[in-house]
Coordinates of C-alpha atoms in Angstrom, one line a residue:
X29 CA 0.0 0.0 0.0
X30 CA 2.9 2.9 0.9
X31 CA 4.3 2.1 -3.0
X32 CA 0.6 2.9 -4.3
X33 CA 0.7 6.2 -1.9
X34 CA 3.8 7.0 -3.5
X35 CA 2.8 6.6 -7.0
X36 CA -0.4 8.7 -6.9
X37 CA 1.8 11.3 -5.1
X38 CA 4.2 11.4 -8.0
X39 CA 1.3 11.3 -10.4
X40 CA -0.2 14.5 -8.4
X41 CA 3.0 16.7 -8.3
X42 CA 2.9 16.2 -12.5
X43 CA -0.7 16.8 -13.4
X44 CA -1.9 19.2 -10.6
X45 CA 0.7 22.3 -11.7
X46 CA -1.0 21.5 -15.6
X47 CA -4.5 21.4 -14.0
X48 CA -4.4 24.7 -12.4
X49 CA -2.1 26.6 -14.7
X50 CA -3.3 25.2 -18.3
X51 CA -3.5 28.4 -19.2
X52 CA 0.4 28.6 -19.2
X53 CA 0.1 25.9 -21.8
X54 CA -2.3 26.8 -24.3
X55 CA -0.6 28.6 -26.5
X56 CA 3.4 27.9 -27.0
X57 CA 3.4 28.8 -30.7
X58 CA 6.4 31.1 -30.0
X59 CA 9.4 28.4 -28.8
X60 CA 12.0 29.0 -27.1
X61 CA 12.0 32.4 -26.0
X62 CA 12.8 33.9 -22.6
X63 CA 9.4 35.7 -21.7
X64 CA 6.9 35.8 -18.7
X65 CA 5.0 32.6 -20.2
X66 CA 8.6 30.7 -20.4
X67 CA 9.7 31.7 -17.3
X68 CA 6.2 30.2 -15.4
X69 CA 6.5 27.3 -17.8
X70 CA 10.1 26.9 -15.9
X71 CA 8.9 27.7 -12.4
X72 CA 6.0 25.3 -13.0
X73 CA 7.8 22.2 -14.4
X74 CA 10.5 22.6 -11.3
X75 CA 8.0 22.5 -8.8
X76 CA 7.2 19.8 -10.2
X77 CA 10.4 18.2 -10.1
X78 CA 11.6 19.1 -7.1
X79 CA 8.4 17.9 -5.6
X80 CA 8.9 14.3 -7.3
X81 CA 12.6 13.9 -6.4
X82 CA 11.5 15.3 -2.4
X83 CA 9.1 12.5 -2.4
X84 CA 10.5 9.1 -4.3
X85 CA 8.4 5.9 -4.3
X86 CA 10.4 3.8 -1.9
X87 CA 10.5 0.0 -2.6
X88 CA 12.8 -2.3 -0.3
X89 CA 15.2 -0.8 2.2
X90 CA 17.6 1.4 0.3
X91 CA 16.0 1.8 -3.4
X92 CA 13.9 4.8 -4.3
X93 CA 12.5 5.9 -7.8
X94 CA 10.7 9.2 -9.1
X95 CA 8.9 10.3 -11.9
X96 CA 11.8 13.9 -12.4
X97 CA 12.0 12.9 -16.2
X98 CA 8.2 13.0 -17.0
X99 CA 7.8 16.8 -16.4
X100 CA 11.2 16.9 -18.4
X101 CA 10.3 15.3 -21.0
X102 CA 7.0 17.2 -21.2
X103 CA 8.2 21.0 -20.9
X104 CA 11.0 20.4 -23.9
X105 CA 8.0 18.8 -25.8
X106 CA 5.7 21.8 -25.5
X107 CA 7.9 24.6 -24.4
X108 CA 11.1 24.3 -26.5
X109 CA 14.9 23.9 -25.6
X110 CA 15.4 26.6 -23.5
X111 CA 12.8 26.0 -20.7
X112 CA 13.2 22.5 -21.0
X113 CA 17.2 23.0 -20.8
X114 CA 16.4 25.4 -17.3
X115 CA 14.5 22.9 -15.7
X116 CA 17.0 20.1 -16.4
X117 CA 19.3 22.4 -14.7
X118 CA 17.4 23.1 -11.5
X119 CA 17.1 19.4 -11.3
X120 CA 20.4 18.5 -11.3
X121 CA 21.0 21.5 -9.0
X122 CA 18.6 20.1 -6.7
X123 CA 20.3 16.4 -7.3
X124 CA 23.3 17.5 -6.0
X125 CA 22.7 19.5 -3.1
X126 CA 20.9 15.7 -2.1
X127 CA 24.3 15.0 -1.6
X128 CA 24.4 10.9 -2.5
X129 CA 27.0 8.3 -4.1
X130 CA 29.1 9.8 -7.4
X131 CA 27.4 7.2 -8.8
X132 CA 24.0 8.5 -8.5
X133 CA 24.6 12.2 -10.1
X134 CA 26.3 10.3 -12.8
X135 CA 23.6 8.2 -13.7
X136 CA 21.2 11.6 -13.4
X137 CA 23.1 13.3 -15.7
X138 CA 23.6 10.5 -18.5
X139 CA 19.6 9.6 -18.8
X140 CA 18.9 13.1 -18.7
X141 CA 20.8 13.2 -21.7
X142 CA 19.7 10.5 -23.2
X143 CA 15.7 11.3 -23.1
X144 CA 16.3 15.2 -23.3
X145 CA 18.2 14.3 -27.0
X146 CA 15.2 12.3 -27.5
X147 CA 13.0 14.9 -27.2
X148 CA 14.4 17.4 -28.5
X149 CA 14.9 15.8 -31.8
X150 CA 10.8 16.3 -32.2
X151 CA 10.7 19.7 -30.6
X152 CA 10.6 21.5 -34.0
X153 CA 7.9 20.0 -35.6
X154 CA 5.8 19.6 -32.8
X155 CA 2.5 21.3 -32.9
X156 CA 2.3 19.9 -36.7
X157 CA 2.5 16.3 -35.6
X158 CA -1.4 14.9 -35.3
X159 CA -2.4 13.5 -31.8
X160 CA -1.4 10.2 -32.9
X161 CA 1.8 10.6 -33.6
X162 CA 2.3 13.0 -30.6
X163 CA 1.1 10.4 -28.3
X164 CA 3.7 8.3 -30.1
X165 CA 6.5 10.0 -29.7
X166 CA 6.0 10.9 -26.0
X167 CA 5.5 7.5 -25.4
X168 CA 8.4 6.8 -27.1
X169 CA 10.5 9.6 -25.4
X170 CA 9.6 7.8 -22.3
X171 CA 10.4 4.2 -23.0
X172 CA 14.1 5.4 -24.2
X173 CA 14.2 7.6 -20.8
X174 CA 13.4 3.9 -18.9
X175 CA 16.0 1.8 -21.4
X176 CA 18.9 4.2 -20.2
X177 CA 17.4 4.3 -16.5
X178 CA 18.4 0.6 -16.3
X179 CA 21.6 0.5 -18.6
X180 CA 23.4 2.9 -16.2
X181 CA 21.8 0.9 -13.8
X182 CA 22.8 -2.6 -15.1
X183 CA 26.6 -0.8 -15.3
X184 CA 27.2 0.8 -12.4
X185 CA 26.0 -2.7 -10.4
X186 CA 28.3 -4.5 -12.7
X187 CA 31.3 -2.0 -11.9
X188 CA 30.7 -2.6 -7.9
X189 CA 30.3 -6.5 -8.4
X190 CA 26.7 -7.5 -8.2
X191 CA 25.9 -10.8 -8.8
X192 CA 23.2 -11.4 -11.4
X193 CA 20.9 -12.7 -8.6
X194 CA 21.2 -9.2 -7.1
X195 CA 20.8 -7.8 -10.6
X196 CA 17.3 -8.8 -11.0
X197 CA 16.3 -8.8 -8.1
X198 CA 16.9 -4.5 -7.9
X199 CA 16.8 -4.0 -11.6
X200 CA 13.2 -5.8 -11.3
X201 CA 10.9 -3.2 -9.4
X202 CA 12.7 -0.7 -11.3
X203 CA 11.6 -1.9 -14.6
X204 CA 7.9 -2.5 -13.2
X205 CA 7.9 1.0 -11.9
X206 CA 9.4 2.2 -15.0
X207 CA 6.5 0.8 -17.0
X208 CA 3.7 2.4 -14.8
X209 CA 5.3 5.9 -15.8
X210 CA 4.8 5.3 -19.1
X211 CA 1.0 5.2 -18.4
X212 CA 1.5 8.3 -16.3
X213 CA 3.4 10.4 -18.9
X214 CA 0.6 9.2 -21.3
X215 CA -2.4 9.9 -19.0
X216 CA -0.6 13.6 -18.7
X217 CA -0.5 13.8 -22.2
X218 CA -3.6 13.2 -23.4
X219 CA -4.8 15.4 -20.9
X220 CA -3.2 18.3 -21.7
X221 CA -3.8 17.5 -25.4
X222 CA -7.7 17.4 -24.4
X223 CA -7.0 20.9 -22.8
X224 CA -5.3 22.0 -26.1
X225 CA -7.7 20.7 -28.3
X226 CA -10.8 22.1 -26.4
X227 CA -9.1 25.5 -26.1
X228 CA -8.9 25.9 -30.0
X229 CA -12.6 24.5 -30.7
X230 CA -13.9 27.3 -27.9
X231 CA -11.8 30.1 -30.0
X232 CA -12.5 28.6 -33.4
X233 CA -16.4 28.8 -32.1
X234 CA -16.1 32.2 -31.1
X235 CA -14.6 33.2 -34.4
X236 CA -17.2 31.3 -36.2
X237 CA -20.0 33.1 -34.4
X238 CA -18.7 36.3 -35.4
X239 CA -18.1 35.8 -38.9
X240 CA -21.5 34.3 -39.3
X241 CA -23.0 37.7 -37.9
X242 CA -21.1 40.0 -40.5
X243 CA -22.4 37.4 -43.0
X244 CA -26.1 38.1 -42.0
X245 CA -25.2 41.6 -41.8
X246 CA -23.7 41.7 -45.3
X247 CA -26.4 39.8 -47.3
X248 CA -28.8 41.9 -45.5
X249 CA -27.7 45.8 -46.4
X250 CA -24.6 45.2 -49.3
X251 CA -26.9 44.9 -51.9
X252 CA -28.8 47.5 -51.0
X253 CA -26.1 50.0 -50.5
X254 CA -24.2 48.9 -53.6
X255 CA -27.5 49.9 -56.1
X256 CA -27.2 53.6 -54.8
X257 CA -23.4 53.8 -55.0
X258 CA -23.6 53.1 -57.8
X259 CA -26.2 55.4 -59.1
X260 CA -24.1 58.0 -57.2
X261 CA -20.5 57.1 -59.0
X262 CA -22.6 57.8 -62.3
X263 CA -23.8 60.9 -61.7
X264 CA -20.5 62.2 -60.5
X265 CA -18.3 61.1 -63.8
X266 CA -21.2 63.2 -65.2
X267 CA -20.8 66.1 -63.5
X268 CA -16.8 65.5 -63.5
X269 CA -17.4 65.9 -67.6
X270 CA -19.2 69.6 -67.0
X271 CA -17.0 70.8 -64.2
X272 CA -14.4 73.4 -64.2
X273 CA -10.8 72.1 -64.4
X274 CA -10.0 73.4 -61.7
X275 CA -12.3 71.6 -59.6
X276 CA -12.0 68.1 -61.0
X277 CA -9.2 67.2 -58.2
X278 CA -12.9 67.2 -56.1
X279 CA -14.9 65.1 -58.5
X280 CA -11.6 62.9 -58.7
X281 CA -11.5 62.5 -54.7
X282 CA -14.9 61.8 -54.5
X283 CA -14.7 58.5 -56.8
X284 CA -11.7 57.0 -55.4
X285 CA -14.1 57.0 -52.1
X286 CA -16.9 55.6 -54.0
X287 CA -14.5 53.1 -55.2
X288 CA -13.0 52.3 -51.4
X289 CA -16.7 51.8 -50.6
X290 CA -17.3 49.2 -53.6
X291 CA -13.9 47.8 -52.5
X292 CA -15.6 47.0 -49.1
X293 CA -19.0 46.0 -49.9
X294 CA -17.0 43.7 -52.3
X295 CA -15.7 42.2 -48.8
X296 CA -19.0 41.7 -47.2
X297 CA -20.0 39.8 -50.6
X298 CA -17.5 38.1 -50.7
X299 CA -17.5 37.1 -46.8
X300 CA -21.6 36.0 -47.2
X301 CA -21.4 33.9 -50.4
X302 CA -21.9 30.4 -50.0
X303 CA -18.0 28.6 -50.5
X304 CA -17.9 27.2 -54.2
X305 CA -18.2 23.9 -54.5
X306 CA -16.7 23.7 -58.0
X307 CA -12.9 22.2 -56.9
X308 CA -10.8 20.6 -59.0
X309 CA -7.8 19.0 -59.1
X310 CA -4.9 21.8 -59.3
X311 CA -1.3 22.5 -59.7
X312 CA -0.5 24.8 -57.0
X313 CA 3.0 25.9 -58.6
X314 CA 1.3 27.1 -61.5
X315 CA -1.3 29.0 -59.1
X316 CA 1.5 30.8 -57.3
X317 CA 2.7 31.1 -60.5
X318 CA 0.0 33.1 -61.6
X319 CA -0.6 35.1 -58.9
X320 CA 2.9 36.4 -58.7
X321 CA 2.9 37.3 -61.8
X322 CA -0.4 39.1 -61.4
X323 CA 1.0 41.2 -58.2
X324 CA 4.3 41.9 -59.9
X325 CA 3.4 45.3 -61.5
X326 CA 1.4 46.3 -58.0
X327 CA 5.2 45.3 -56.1
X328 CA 6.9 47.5 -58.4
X329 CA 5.0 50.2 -58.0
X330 CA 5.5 50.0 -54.3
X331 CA 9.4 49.3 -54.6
X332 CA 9.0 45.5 -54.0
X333 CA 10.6 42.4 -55.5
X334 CA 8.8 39.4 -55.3
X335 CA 11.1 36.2 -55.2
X336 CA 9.3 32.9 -55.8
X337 CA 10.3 29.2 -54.9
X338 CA 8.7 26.3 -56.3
X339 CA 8.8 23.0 -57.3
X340 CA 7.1 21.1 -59.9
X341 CA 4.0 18.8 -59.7
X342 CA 2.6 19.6 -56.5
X343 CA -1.4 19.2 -56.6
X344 CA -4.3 20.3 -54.3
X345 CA -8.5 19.7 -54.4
X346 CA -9.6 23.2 -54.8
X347 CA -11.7 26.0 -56.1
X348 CA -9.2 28.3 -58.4
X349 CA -10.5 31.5 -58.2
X350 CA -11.0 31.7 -54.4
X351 CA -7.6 30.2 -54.1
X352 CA -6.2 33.4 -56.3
X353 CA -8.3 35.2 -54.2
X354 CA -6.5 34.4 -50.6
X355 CA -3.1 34.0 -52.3
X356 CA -3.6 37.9 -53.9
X357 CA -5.2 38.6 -50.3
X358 CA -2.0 37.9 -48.1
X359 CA 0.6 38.8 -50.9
X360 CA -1.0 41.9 -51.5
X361 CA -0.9 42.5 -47.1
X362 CA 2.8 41.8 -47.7
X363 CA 3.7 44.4 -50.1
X364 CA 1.7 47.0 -47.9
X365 CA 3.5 46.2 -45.3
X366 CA 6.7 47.2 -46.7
X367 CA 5.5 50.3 -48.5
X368 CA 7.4 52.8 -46.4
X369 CA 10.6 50.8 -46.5
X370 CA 10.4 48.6 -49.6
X371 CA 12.0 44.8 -49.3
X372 CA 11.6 41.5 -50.9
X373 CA 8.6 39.4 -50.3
X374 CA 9.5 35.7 -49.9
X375 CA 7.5 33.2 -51.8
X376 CA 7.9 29.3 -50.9
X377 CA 6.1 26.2 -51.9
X378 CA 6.9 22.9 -50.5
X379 CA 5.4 19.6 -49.9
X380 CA 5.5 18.4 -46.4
X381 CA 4.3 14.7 -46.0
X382 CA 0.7 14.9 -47.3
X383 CA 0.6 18.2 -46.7
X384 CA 1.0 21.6 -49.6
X385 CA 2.6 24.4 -47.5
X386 CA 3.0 27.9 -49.2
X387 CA 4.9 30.6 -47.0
X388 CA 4.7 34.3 -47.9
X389 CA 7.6 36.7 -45.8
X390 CA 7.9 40.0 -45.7
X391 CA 10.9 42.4 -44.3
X392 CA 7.9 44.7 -43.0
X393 CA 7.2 46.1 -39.5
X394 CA 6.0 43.2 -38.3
X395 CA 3.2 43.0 -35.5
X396 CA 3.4 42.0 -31.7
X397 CA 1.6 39.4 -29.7
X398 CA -1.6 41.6 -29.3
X399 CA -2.3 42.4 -32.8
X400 CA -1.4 39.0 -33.9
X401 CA -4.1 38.0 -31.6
X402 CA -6.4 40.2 -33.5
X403 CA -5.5 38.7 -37.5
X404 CA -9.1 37.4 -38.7
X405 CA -11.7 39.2 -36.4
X406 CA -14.2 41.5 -37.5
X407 CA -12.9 44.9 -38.7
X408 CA -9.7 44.6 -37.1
X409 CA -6.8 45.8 -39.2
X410 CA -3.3 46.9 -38.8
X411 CA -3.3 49.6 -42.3
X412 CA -4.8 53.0 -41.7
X413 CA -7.5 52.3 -44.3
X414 CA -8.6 48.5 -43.7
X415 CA -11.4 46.6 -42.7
X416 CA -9.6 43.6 -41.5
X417 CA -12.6 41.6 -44.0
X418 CA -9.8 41.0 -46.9
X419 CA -7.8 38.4 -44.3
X420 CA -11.1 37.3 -42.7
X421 CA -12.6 36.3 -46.5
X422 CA -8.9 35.0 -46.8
X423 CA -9.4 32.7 -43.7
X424 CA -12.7 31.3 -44.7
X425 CA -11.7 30.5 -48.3
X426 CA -8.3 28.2 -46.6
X427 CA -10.7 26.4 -43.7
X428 CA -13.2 26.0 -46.3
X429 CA -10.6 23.8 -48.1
X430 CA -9.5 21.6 -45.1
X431 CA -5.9 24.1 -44.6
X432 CA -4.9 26.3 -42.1
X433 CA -3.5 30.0 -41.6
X434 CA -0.7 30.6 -39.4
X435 CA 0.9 33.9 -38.7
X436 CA 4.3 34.6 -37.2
X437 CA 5.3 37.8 -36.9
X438 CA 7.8 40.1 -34.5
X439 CA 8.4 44.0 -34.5
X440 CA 10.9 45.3 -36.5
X441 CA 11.5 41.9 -38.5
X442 CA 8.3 41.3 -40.5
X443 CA 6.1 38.5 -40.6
X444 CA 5.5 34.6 -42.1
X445 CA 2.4 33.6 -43.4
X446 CA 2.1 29.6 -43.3
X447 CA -0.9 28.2 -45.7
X448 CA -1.2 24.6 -44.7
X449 CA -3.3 22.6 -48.0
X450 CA -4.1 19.3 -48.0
X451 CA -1.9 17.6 -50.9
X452 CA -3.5 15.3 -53.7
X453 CA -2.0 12.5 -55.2

């Protein structure tokens, strides 16, 4: 019964820190920098393993065993190098000021080594991996941490002259215990993946609400705004024709904002339509293609050089003309974003297991955290003049086609726009 105590206790200092601070979780799409999310992140995961190490499951007289690896393995996995390197510090800080056998630190340090490498071979591709194969690889993580807990085991017993009897008879309980973490690590996981995962269907909901009450709003007034716009725009190339020269500079101001106001009922259309269902089987490179070429004159204008890279024969299921559409959408936010200081906008198309992804870079401004927060919503925009509906419509058209829009971005060193397509045979 004491071994059971101790095993729910190590099991509570793991999952009761990601219980109560989840929040802290939720969103580590910035890895690997030093910032007040990273530093709880720290704080949290060596709490945890100081707690674990301060309470070991004690089998026979002299042997103890802890869970210190699973909130490890865990904080490189979702947090990046650098917390997950500051925590394996503080543990083996900690380990030391224990005080213990030579043998023990050593053995600390060399399977931290071992299942940190692990982990950190996956670290970059992390968030892209499905639940699946996440679940797989911390699994996996865990079961090389538990092979290298019993070689340095096995080698420091056979350096001090066990006999094989003695052996198995410590190595035994170790393994057994070793096992049962595997289940915990694994529990822990697919909690915090069920955390994730309801996280993003509660903001993807919220979004979703929102964009279906501009839609109602848009097919409910656009069309009726749009018939005296444009009855207005007439009248006033009419009366541009019988106007002084001198005061056509009015006339000429005055239909550039009747065209700004087409340009944004155009949006609400375009936002309320119905998705096209007509999809076909298409060449992406020849779409980027296309649409490069289309937005060359409009980069030149600006200062801009477009530099494309493709490769050939790389096919997607979709609608051509709304893909233009989001493709003109976010080049056209990069070139605007580097009006002031002109640039290059980066153009990349790649195929990543069954998956097309297109980046588009700019050398703009960039955004911080906050505004990135606000890329999609409902008249939200960053230019002086925008609505924010061009990127929403944009959005819409890529989840409408099974992808995804991610957005990195700093101050001061411009911003990556990653379109994730499913890829056709």
């Amino acid at each position: 019964m004491p071994i059971i105590k101790d095993i729910l206790l190590q099991f509570l200092f793991i999952i009761v820190p990601v219980l109560l601070f989840k929040g802290v979780w939720l969103d580590r799409s910035n890895l690997n920098r030093l910032d007040v999310q990273t530093s709880f992140v720290v704080l949290l995961s060596s709490i945890s393993v100081i707690l674990c190490m301060s309470f070991p499951i004690q089998f026979g007289e002299d042997s103890v065993f802890d869970f210190r690896a699973l909130p490890i393995i865990i904080t490189i996995l979702y947090a990046g190098y650098i917390p997950g390197i500051l925590t394996i510090l503080v543990m083996i800080a900690f380990r030391i000021s224990q005080g213990g056998s030579g043998a023990g630190i050593f053995l600390t340090i060399f399977t931290c080594i071992v299942y940190a490498g692990a982990a950190s071979f996956w670290v970059k591709g992390w968030f892209s991996y499905s639940f699946r194969k996440r679940m797989g690889v911390i699994l996996f993580v865990g079961f090389v941490k538990q092979v290298s807990i019993l070689i340095g085991l096995f080698w420091i017993q056979l350096v001090k002259g066990y006999t094989t009897i003695q052996m198995y008879a410590h190595l035994k309980p170790i393994a057994e215990i070793g096992l049962l973490s595997l289940v915990v690590l694994g529990v822990v996981t697919y909690l915090m993946e069920y955390i994730r995962e309801s996280y993003i269907i509660r903001i993807q909901v919220e979004r979703s609400e929102k964009l279906n009450l501009i839609s109602e709003l848009a097919a409910s007034v656009a069309h009726e705004v749009r018939n005296p716009l444009t009855v207005v725009r007439g009248f006033v190339q009419l009366l541009g024709e019988e106007t002084k020269p001198n005061k056509n500079e009015y006339i000429k101001l005055v239909l550039n904002e009747l065209d700004r106001a087409e340009f944004i009922i155009s949006d609400y259309l375009n936002l309320a339509k119905p998705q096209a269902e007509v999809k076909d089987r298409l060449d992406i490179t020849l779409i980027v293609k296309e649409v490069s070429a289309l937005m060359a004159s409009y980069a030149v204008i600006n200062g801009i050089e477009i530099v494309t890279s493709t490769k050939a024969e790389m096919f997607i299921y979709s609608n051509s003309s709304k893909l233009k559409q989001a493709l003109m959408n976010l080049m056209k936010n990069g070139i605007e974003a580097m009006q002031e200081s002109g640039g290059v906008l980066y153009i990349k198309v790649e195929q990543v297991d069954a998956h097309i992804i297109i980046t588009i870079r700019d050398e703009g401004s960039g955004m911080s955290k906050e505004q990135i927060a606000q890329i999609g919503l409902p008249f939200y925009s960053t230019k002086e003049k925008g609505t924010g509906l061009g990127l929403m419509v944009t959005c819409r058209i890529i989840e409408s086609m099974e992808g995804s829009v991610q957005i990195k971005s700093e101050l001061g060193k411009g911003t990556l726009v990653t379109v994730r397509l499913p890829a056709v045979p």
